[in-house]
Tab-separated table of C-alpha atoms in Angstrom:
chain	number	residue	atom	x	y	z
A	1	MET	CA	-11.267	-51.901	-27.744
A	2	ALA	CA	-12.965	-54.887	-26.606
A	3	ASP	CA	-16.840	-55.418	-27.098
A	4	VAL	CA	-18.291	-54.464	-23.728
A	5	ASN	CA	-21.282	-56.834	-24.520
A	6	ARG	CA	-18.904	-59.785	-24.790
A	7	THR	CA	-19.959	-63.016	-23.176
A	8	ASN	CA	-18.202	-64.077	-20.015
A	9	GLY	CA	-16.525	-66.795	-21.853
A	10	GLY	CA	-15.167	-64.321	-24.412
A	11	ALA	CA	-14.076	-61.911	-21.552
A	12	ASN	CA	-12.255	-64.709	-19.763
A	13	LEU	CA	-10.303	-65.799	-22.958
A	14	LEU	CA	-9.352	-62.258	-23.397
A	15	ALA	CA	-8.191	-62.101	-19.695
A	16	LEU	CA	-6.208	-65.374	-20.213
A	17	ARG	CA	-4.513	-64.035	-23.494
A	18	SER	CA	-3.411	-61.097	-21.448
A	19	HIS	CA	-2.238	-63.057	-18.522
A	20	ASN	CA	-0.137	-65.433	-20.957
A	21	THR	CA	1.160	-62.405	-22.744
A	22	ALA	CA	2.178	-60.915	-19.339
A	23	LEU	CA	4.019	-64.133	-18.617
A	24	VAL	CA	5.986	-64.015	-21.875
A	25	LEU	CA	6.803	-60.304	-21.403
A	26	ASP	CA	8.044	-60.895	-17.836
A	27	LEU	CA	10.358	-63.637	-19.209
A	28	LEU	CA	11.553	-61.507	-21.871
A	29	ARG	CA	12.373	-58.774	-19.406
A	30	GLY	CA	14.092	-61.002	-17.084
A	31	ALA	CA	16.327	-62.591	-19.719
A	32	GLY	CA	17.900	-58.944	-20.526
A	33	ALA	CA	19.871	-58.395	-23.463
A	34	GLY	CA	20.795	-62.036	-23.914
A	35	GLY	CA	17.386	-63.052	-24.814
A	36	ILE	CA	15.447	-66.301	-24.374
A	37	SER	CA	14.276	-68.809	-26.920
A	38	ARG	CA	10.754	-69.736	-27.923
A	39	LEU	CA	11.157	-73.191	-26.499
A	40	GLU	CA	12.405	-71.768	-23.194
A	41	LEU	CA	9.397	-69.657	-22.964
A	42	ALA	CA	7.089	-72.683	-23.481
A	43	GLU	CA	8.903	-74.793	-20.719
A	44	ARG	CA	9.011	-71.993	-18.236
A	45	THR	CA	5.384	-70.825	-18.875
A	46	GLY	CA	3.727	-74.164	-19.337
A	47	LEU	CA	2.142	-72.821	-22.621
A	48	THR	CA	2.364	-74.817	-25.891
A	49	PRO	CA	4.904	-73.931	-28.478
A	50	GLN	CA	2.136	-72.782	-30.771
A	51	ALA	CA	0.692	-70.362	-28.261
A	52	VAL	CA	4.173	-68.994	-27.522
A	53	SER	CA	4.664	-68.582	-31.403
A	54	LYS	CA	1.580	-66.602	-31.530
A	55	ILE	CA	2.136	-64.403	-28.681
A	56	THR	CA	5.793	-63.795	-29.751
A	57	ALA	CA	4.625	-62.974	-33.460
A	58	ARG	CA	2.253	-60.397	-31.962
A	59	LEU	CA	4.848	-58.854	-29.579
A	60	ARG	CA	7.211	-58.596	-32.677
A	61	GLU	CA	4.643	-56.879	-34.516
A	62	GLU	CA	4.068	-54.375	-31.917
A	63	GLY	CA	7.571	-53.533	-31.690
A	64	LEU	CA	7.870	-55.042	-28.119
A	65	ALA	CA	10.276	-58.006	-29.006
A	66	VAL	CA	12.975	-58.349	-31.442
A	67	GLU	CA	15.093	-61.311	-32.627
A	68	ALA	CA	18.578	-61.203	-30.996
A	69	GLY	CA	20.438	-63.950	-32.698
A	70	HIS	CA	20.651	-67.740	-32.459
A	71	ARG	CA	21.954	-70.395	-29.871
A	72	ALA	CA	24.160	-73.197	-30.965
A	73	SER	CA	22.355	-76.411	-31.906
A	74	THR	CA	22.184	-79.289	-29.215
A	75	GLY	CA	21.236	-81.829	-31.884
A	76	GLY	CA	18.427	-80.280	-33.601
A	77	LYS	CA	18.042	-76.748	-35.460
A	78	ARG	CA	19.335	-73.595	-34.161
A	79	ARG	CA	17.197	-71.800	-31.484
A	80	THR	CA	16.135	-68.139	-32.614
A	81	VAL	CA	16.600	-66.041	-29.376
A	82	LEU	CA	14.137	-63.128	-28.613
A	83	ARG	CA	14.648	-60.298	-26.360
A	84	LEU	CA	12.343	-57.373	-25.119
A	85	VAL	CA	12.898	-53.760	-26.698
A	86	PRO	CA	13.030	-51.637	-23.698
A	87	GLY	CA	12.614	-48.520	-25.627
A	88	ALA	CA	9.175	-49.637	-27.070
A	89	GLY	CA	7.481	-47.992	-24.001
A	90	HIS	CA	7.915	-45.747	-21.065
A	91	ALA	CA	6.355	-44.802	-17.892
A	92	VAL	CA	6.798	-41.797	-15.513
A	93	GLY	CA	7.234	-42.260	-11.835
A	94	VAL	CA	6.697	-39.324	-9.389
A	95	HIS	CA	7.497	-39.064	-5.826
A	96	LEU	CA	5.811	-36.321	-4.062
A	97	ASP	CA	7.262	-35.695	-0.636
A	98	ARG	CA	6.221	-33.005	1.637
A	99	ASP	CA	8.609	-30.443	0.432
A	100	ALA	CA	10.220	-31.847	-2.914
A	101	LEU	CA	9.412	-33.732	-6.201
A	102	ARG	CA	11.480	-36.331	-7.948
A	103	ALA	CA	10.210	-37.676	-11.306
A	104	VAL	CA	11.822	-40.269	-13.468
A	105	LEU	CA	11.122	-41.686	-16.929
A	106	VAL	CA	11.963	-45.268	-17.161
A	107	ASP	CA	11.844	-47.808	-20.002
A	108	LEU	CA	9.989	-51.074	-20.198
A	109	ALA	CA	13.272	-52.709	-18.524
A	110	GLY	CA	12.884	-50.402	-15.538
A	111	THR	CA	15.911	-48.392	-16.535
A	112	VAL	CA	15.769	-44.602	-15.645
A	113	VAL	CA	16.372	-42.685	-18.822
A	114	ALA	CA	15.767	-39.184	-17.496
A	115	GLU	CA	15.047	-37.535	-14.221
A	116	ARG	CA	13.836	-34.261	-12.733
A	117	CYS	CA	13.699	-32.758	-9.474
A	118	ALA	CA	11.881	-29.722	-8.156
A	119	ALA	CA	10.989	-27.925	-4.902
A	120	LEU	CA	7.279	-28.663	-3.862
A	121	ASP	CA	4.996	-27.440	-1.073
A	122	LEU	CA	2.483	-30.131	-0.457
A	123	GLY	CA	0.518	-27.687	1.742
A	124	ALA	CA	0.253	-25.160	-1.248
A	125	GLY	CA	-2.965	-26.640	-2.168
A	126	ALA	CA	-4.088	-29.114	-4.854
A	127	GLU	CA	-4.200	-26.756	-7.828
A	128	ALA	CA	-0.460	-25.655	-7.369
A	129	VAL	CA	0.753	-29.155	-6.691
A	130	VAL	CA	-1.224	-30.690	-9.682
A	131	ALA	CA	0.305	-27.873	-11.831
A	132	VAL	CA	3.982	-28.824	-10.792
A	133	VAL	CA	3.450	-32.438	-11.290
A	134	ALA	CA	2.046	-31.725	-14.842
A	135	GLU	CA	4.888	-29.448	-15.826
A	136	GLU	CA	7.577	-31.973	-14.717
A	137	VAL	CA	5.950	-34.837	-16.367
A	138	GLY	CA	5.393	-32.969	-19.528
A	139	ALA	CA	9.041	-32.144	-19.564
A	140	LEU	CA	10.052	-35.796	-18.988
A	141	ALA	CA	7.598	-37.124	-21.630
A	142	LYS	CA	8.518	-34.557	-24.406
A	143	GLY	CA	9.725	-36.464	-27.290
A	144	VAL	CA	8.382	-39.781	-26.058
A	145	ARG	CA	4.870	-39.505	-27.453
A	146	GLY	CA	4.663	-40.675	-30.949
A	147	GLY	CA	8.368	-41.631	-31.070
A	148	GLY	CA	9.948	-44.249	-33.022
A	149	ARG	CA	10.552	-47.807	-31.727
A	150	THR	CA	12.605	-50.507	-32.816
A	151	GLY	CA	10.667	-53.233	-34.831
A	152	ALA	CA	11.019	-56.837	-35.402
A	153	ALA	CA	13.879	-56.393	-38.021
A	154	GLY	CA	15.826	-53.780	-36.107
A	155	ALA	CA	14.748	-50.628	-37.840
A	156	ASP	CA	12.751	-47.669	-36.411
A	157	THR	CA	8.944	-48.021	-36.968
A	158	ALA	CA	5.956	-45.957	-36.027
A	159	ALA	CA	4.635	-46.507	-32.619
A	160	ALA	CA	2.071	-49.231	-32.549
A	161	GLU	CA	-1.548	-47.994	-31.385
A	162	SER	CA	-1.740	-50.970	-29.148
A	163	LEU	CA	0.783	-49.815	-26.911
A	164	PRO	CA	1.474	-45.951	-26.523
A	165	ALA	CA	4.956	-44.775	-26.139
A	166	LEU	CA	4.077	-43.367	-22.768
A	167	LEU	CA	2.038	-45.997	-20.799
A	168	GLY	CA	1.100	-43.717	-17.801
A	169	VAL	CA	2.124	-41.918	-14.734
A	170	GLY	CA	2.632	-43.489	-11.203
A	171	VAL	CA	2.478	-41.147	-8.261
A	172	ALA	CA	3.797	-41.932	-4.760
A	173	LEU	CA	3.208	-39.781	-1.862
A	174	PRO	CA	2.805	-39.848	1.952
A	175	GLY	CA	-0.630	-41.605	3.196
A	176	PRO	CA	-3.001	-42.354	4.202
A	177	LEU	CA	-4.811	-42.785	0.926
A	178	ASP	CA	-7.171	-44.944	-1.050
A	179	HIS	CA	-5.034	-46.622	-3.594
A	180	THR	CA	-7.960	-48.259	-5.567
A	181	ARG	CA	-9.614	-44.857	-6.187
A	182	GLY	CA	-6.638	-42.713	-6.068
A	183	VAL	CA	-8.366	-40.467	-3.393
A	184	LEU	CA	-6.255	-38.869	-0.712
A	185	HIS	CA	-7.140	-39.116	2.909
A	186	ARG	CA	-5.800	-37.069	5.881
A	187	VAL	CA	-2.189	-36.865	4.793
A	188	THR	CA	-0.246	-36.559	8.098
A	189	GLY	CA	0.359	-32.815	8.662
A	190	PHE	CA	-1.775	-31.763	5.533
A	191	PRO	CA	-5.528	-32.617	6.544
A	192	GLU	CA	-6.498	-30.255	3.789
A	193	TRP	CA	-6.020	-33.002	1.188
A	194	ASP	CA	-8.579	-35.381	2.816
A	195	GLY	CA	-10.959	-36.523	0.027
A	196	PHE	CA	-8.921	-35.041	-2.910
A	197	PRO	CA	-9.204	-37.309	-6.249
A	198	LEU	CA	-5.560	-36.945	-7.134
A	199	ARG	CA	-5.674	-39.746	-9.559
A	200	ASP	CA	-8.539	-38.426	-11.637
A	201	ALA	CA	-7.311	-34.687	-11.365
A	202	LEU	CA	-3.957	-35.695	-12.734
A	203	ALA	CA	-5.280	-37.983	-15.531
A	204	ARG	CA	-7.412	-35.178	-16.806
A	205	ARG	CA	-4.596	-32.738	-16.893
A	206	LEU	CA	-2.043	-35.121	-18.269
A	207	GLY	CA	-4.219	-37.160	-20.765
A	208	VAL	CA	-2.732	-40.481	-19.727
A	209	PRO	CA	-3.414	-43.277	-17.220
A	210	VAL	CA	-2.374	-42.256	-13.681
A	211	VAL	CA	-1.944	-44.618	-10.826
A	212	VAL	CA	-1.542	-43.358	-7.038
A	213	ASP	CA	-0.181	-45.200	-4.075
A	214	LYS	CA	1.624	-44.516	-0.942
A	215	ASP	CA	5.300	-43.765	-1.271
A	216	THR	CA	6.286	-46.756	0.809
A	217	ASN	CA	4.179	-49.158	-1.136
A	218	ALA	CA	5.691	-48.038	-4.383
A	219	ALA	CA	9.189	-48.244	-3.197
A	220	ALA	CA	8.493	-51.854	-1.958
A	221	LEU	CA	6.927	-52.835	-5.210
A	222	GLY	CA	10.060	-51.447	-7.106
A	223	LEU	CA	12.264	-53.756	-4.827
A	224	ALA	CA	10.182	-56.752	-5.375
A	225	VAL	CA	10.335	-56.072	-9.227
A	226	ALA	CA	14.122	-55.648	-8.885
A	227	GLY	CA	14.556	-58.999	-7.342
A	228	GLU	CA	13.971	-58.987	-3.619
A	229	ARG	CA	12.158	-62.269	-2.704
A	230	GLY	CA	10.185	-63.577	0.053
A	231	SER	CA	8.683	-61.325	2.926
A	232	PHE	CA	10.301	-58.084	3.657
A	233	ALA	CA	9.770	-54.501	5.377
A	234	TYR	CA	10.766	-51.369	3.593
A	235	LEU	CA	11.162	-48.727	6.212
A	236	HIS	CA	11.427	-45.226	4.793
A	237	LEU	CA	12.575	-42.336	6.996
A	238	GLY	CA	12.511	-38.893	5.300
A	239	THR	CA	10.303	-35.904	6.174
A	240	GLY	CA	7.930	-38.737	7.808
A	241	LEU	CA	8.480	-42.590	8.617
A	242	GLY	CA	6.336	-45.232	6.938
A	243	ALA	CA	6.786	-48.930	5.762
A	244	GLY	CA	6.030	-50.806	2.685
A	245	LEU	CA	5.334	-54.609	3.448
A	246	VAL	CA	5.917	-57.419	0.874
A	247	ILE	CA	4.575	-60.659	2.040
A	248	ASP	CA	5.324	-63.948	-0.001
A	249	GLY	CA	6.385	-61.700	-3.048
A	250	ALA	CA	3.306	-59.370	-3.217
A	251	VAL	CA	2.861	-55.906	-1.789
A	252	HIS	CA	0.624	-55.975	1.153
A	253	ARG	CA	-1.877	-52.991	1.271
A	254	GLY	CA	-4.532	-54.101	3.331
A	255	ALA	CA	-8.377	-53.622	2.359
A	256	ARG	CA	-8.147	-49.869	2.863
A	257	THR	CA	-4.580	-49.126	1.821
A	258	GLY	CA	-3.947	-48.792	5.535
A	259	ALA	CA	-0.957	-51.424	5.917
A	260	GLY	CA	2.456	-49.931	6.623
A	261	GLU	CA	1.367	-46.870	8.700
A	262	PHE	CA	4.391	-47.949	10.653
A	263	GLY	CA	5.364	-44.456	11.845
A	264	HIS	CA	2.183	-44.143	13.979
A	265	GLN	CA	2.701	-47.022	16.266
A	266	VAL	CA	2.842	-45.583	19.970
A	267	VAL	CA	5.984	-46.832	21.769
A	268	GLN	CA	6.046	-44.179	24.566
A	269	LEU	CA	2.776	-43.394	26.353
A	270	ASP	CA	2.363	-39.709	27.005
A	271	GLY	CA	5.213	-38.959	24.730
A	272	PRO	CA	5.939	-35.918	22.405
A	273	PRO	CA	2.879	-35.157	20.192
A	274	CYS	CA	2.620	-36.478	16.714
A	275	GLY	CA	1.269	-34.879	13.556
A	276	CYS	CA	-1.387	-37.530	13.432
A	277	GLY	CA	-2.924	-36.452	16.634
A	278	ASP	CA	-1.576	-39.081	19.009
A	279	ARG	CA	1.509	-38.899	21.208
A	280	GLY	CA	4.726	-40.901	21.587
A	281	CYS	CA	4.730	-42.243	17.907
A	282	VAL	CA	7.889	-43.872	16.558
A	283	GLU	CA	7.580	-41.009	13.607
A	284	ALA	CA	7.613	-38.271	16.487
A	285	LEU	CA	10.465	-39.734	18.407
A	286	CYS	CA	12.665	-40.706	15.340
A	287	LEU	CA	12.262	-37.143	13.832
A	288	ALA	CA	12.887	-35.420	17.197
A	289	ALA	CA	16.050	-37.364	17.674
A	290	VAL	CA	17.236	-36.587	14.236
A	291	ALA	CA	16.467	-32.833	14.755
A	292	ARG	CA	18.694	-32.554	17.885
A	293	GLY	CA	21.455	-34.591	16.157
A	294	ASP	CA	21.182	-37.779	18.066
A	295	LEU	CA	21.268	-40.450	15.301
A	296	ALA	CA	22.026	-43.129	17.689
A	297	GLU	CA	18.816	-42.711	19.423
A	298	ALA	CA	16.959	-42.134	16.197
A	299	ALA	CA	18.401	-45.558	15.109
A	300	ARG	CA	17.654	-47.179	18.346
A	301	VAL	CA	13.959	-45.894	18.196
A	302	LEU	CA	13.707	-47.252	14.603
A	303	GLY	CA	15.236	-50.640	15.522
A	304	ILE	CA	12.678	-51.171	18.401
A	305	ALA	CA	9.797	-50.370	15.915
A	306	ALA	CA	11.403	-52.726	13.598
A	307	GLY	CA	11.588	-55.520	15.983
A	308	ASN	CA	7.824	-55.070	16.813
A	309	LEU	CA	7.149	-55.390	13.090
A	310	ILE	CA	9.304	-58.659	12.776
A	311	ALA	CA	7.636	-60.000	15.818
A	312	LEU	CA	4.184	-59.377	14.393
A	313	LEU	CA	4.756	-60.462	10.662
A	314	ASP	CA	7.830	-62.768	10.934
A	315	ILE	CA	9.507	-61.165	8.081
A	316	ASP	CA	12.878	-62.156	6.498
A	317	LEU	CA	14.622	-58.842	5.910
A	318	VAL	CA	14.496	-55.151	6.590
A	319	LEU	CA	15.528	-52.514	4.139
A	320	LEU	CA	16.101	-48.955	5.018
A	321	GLY	CA	15.614	-46.067	2.731
A	322	GLY	CA	14.565	-42.292	2.552
A	323	ARG	CA	16.648	-39.207	2.678
A	324	THR	CA	17.326	-38.981	6.427
A	325	ILE	CA	18.714	-42.779	6.228
A	326	ALA	CA	20.710	-41.596	3.050
A	327	THR	CA	22.541	-38.831	5.297
A	328	ALA	CA	23.866	-41.368	7.662
A	329	ARG	CA	23.298	-44.736	6.269
A	330	ASP	CA	25.965	-46.644	8.215
A	331	ALA	CA	24.792	-45.070	11.595
A	332	PHE	CA	21.142	-46.252	11.090
A	333	LEU	CA	22.234	-49.575	9.705
A	334	ARG	CA	24.360	-50.240	12.751
A	335	GLY	CA	21.891	-48.959	15.200
A	336	VAL	CA	18.809	-50.872	13.873
A	337	ALA	CA	20.845	-53.882	13.416
A	338	ALA	CA	22.133	-53.748	17.051
A	339	VAL	CA	18.535	-53.651	18.454
A	340	LEU	CA	17.320	-56.473	16.228
A	341	ASP	CA	20.462	-58.695	17.081
A	342	GLU	CA	19.836	-58.329	20.863
A	343	ARG	CA	16.218	-59.102	20.432
A	344	ALA	CA	17.087	-62.267	18.475
A	345	ARG	CA	19.855	-63.165	21.067
A	346	ARG	CA	17.258	-63.242	23.854
A	347	ALA	CA	14.919	-65.337	21.874
A	348	GLY	CA	17.673	-67.755	20.761
A	349	GLU	CA	17.067	-67.086	17.039
A	350	GLU	CA	18.905	-65.952	13.994
A	351	PRO	CA	18.653	-62.132	13.659
A	352	VAL	CA	16.677	-60.740	10.640
A	353	PRO	CA	19.272	-58.884	8.430
A	354	VAL	CA	19.113	-55.193	7.723
A	355	ARG	CA	20.407	-53.532	4.552
A	356	ALA	CA	20.144	-50.366	2.841
A	357	ALA	CA	17.624	-50.427	0.123
A	358	PRO	CA	18.678	-49.698	-3.523
A	359	GLY	CA	16.647	-47.693	-5.760
A	360	GLU	CA	14.283	-44.709	-4.850
A	361	VAL	CA	10.530	-44.230	-4.459
A	362	ALA	CA	9.989	-42.541	-7.848
A	363	ASP	CA	11.560	-45.721	-9.541
A	364	GLY	CA	9.038	-47.802	-7.781
A	365	ALA	CA	6.188	-45.482	-8.655
A	366	ALA	CA	7.019	-46.116	-12.239
A	367	GLN	CA	6.361	-49.876	-11.588
A	368	LEU	CA	2.676	-49.107	-10.507
A	369	VAL	CA	2.252	-48.393	-14.230
A	370	LEU	CA	4.604	-51.046	-15.655
A	371	GLY	CA	3.650	-54.013	-13.180
A	372	PRO	CA	0.484	-55.000	-14.714
A	373	LEU	CA	2.032	-55.406	-18.137
A	374	PHE	CA	4.297	-57.980	-16.821
A	375	GLY	CA	1.780	-59.661	-14.651
A	376	ARG	CA	2.392	-58.013	-11.356
A	377	ALA	CA	-1.358	-58.075	-9.937
A	378	ASP	CA	-0.135	-56.379	-6.973
A	379	ALA	CA	0.708	-53.236	-8.748
């Protein structure tokens, strides 16, 4: 543990070392099984070869990296290739929906290696929900703690103390909430959660670090880590409707984690009441159309709201996800795209593309834990 009385210069040096290590780890992760050489790491990070050698030596000692053969010579000696050891650490991602839970165990590469699903009643109270989460996380993490990991020579070695096998748990659920403190606010439809410190309650129960964020933010982070570039909106239609916003490659949460409350923009004055207390919200209109089986109308309303978002933020892409979208993916893609195409035609512009989002909220929740390890400050 770092000395809390360390000077500012020493603290900055520690932060710099951590940043440089994250740069190297991120490149190792991106290189996949094929690996990357130390020279390439130096060229792509801007670090000196000596600094890269020190970092990679430490990563090998900790079981995070391993030699993966050599590359043919281009005039000098053959280059040794290094790769990340995905099984050297794991994170759990949990998606708490209003009526269901999905939890995944992922390795350092973000690959889901185990999954559990359970029924959940978010209105059952904090104690009951925390107990269900603890049970599902415990089942997934069983066998991970203290497990072996592949060392520098490829043999199983004891887990290094510097990186526990289970790094932590990311929890994603409907907002609004305070991401920084892990405290819930008046979750739409469940005002009794207002002020509950979910992060700290789960951390005490589980004994590992916990990060809490909105479901849409977690999903958006997962998409960005998986390779979506630029600025995009992830629109999630399930038991509710929300948006995760990525601006210039970084998740945009806002000063109070309030960004992305997409479902509660009013598009019909004096419309039907919404669970948030307002009337004519996009969420209320969409869910009502879905309930009566009018998917074309639900997609049209979603498209109108997406068009408003595009006009406001000038984003490059719209991604659709959530269980309701999954039940009629083509209908929603066609309906939303039709609205955006018409708006673009009137403005004489190219329409913003609409695609189905790969991955799930729980996968993105795991990235809330893994992100900082790989230099994702927005995680």
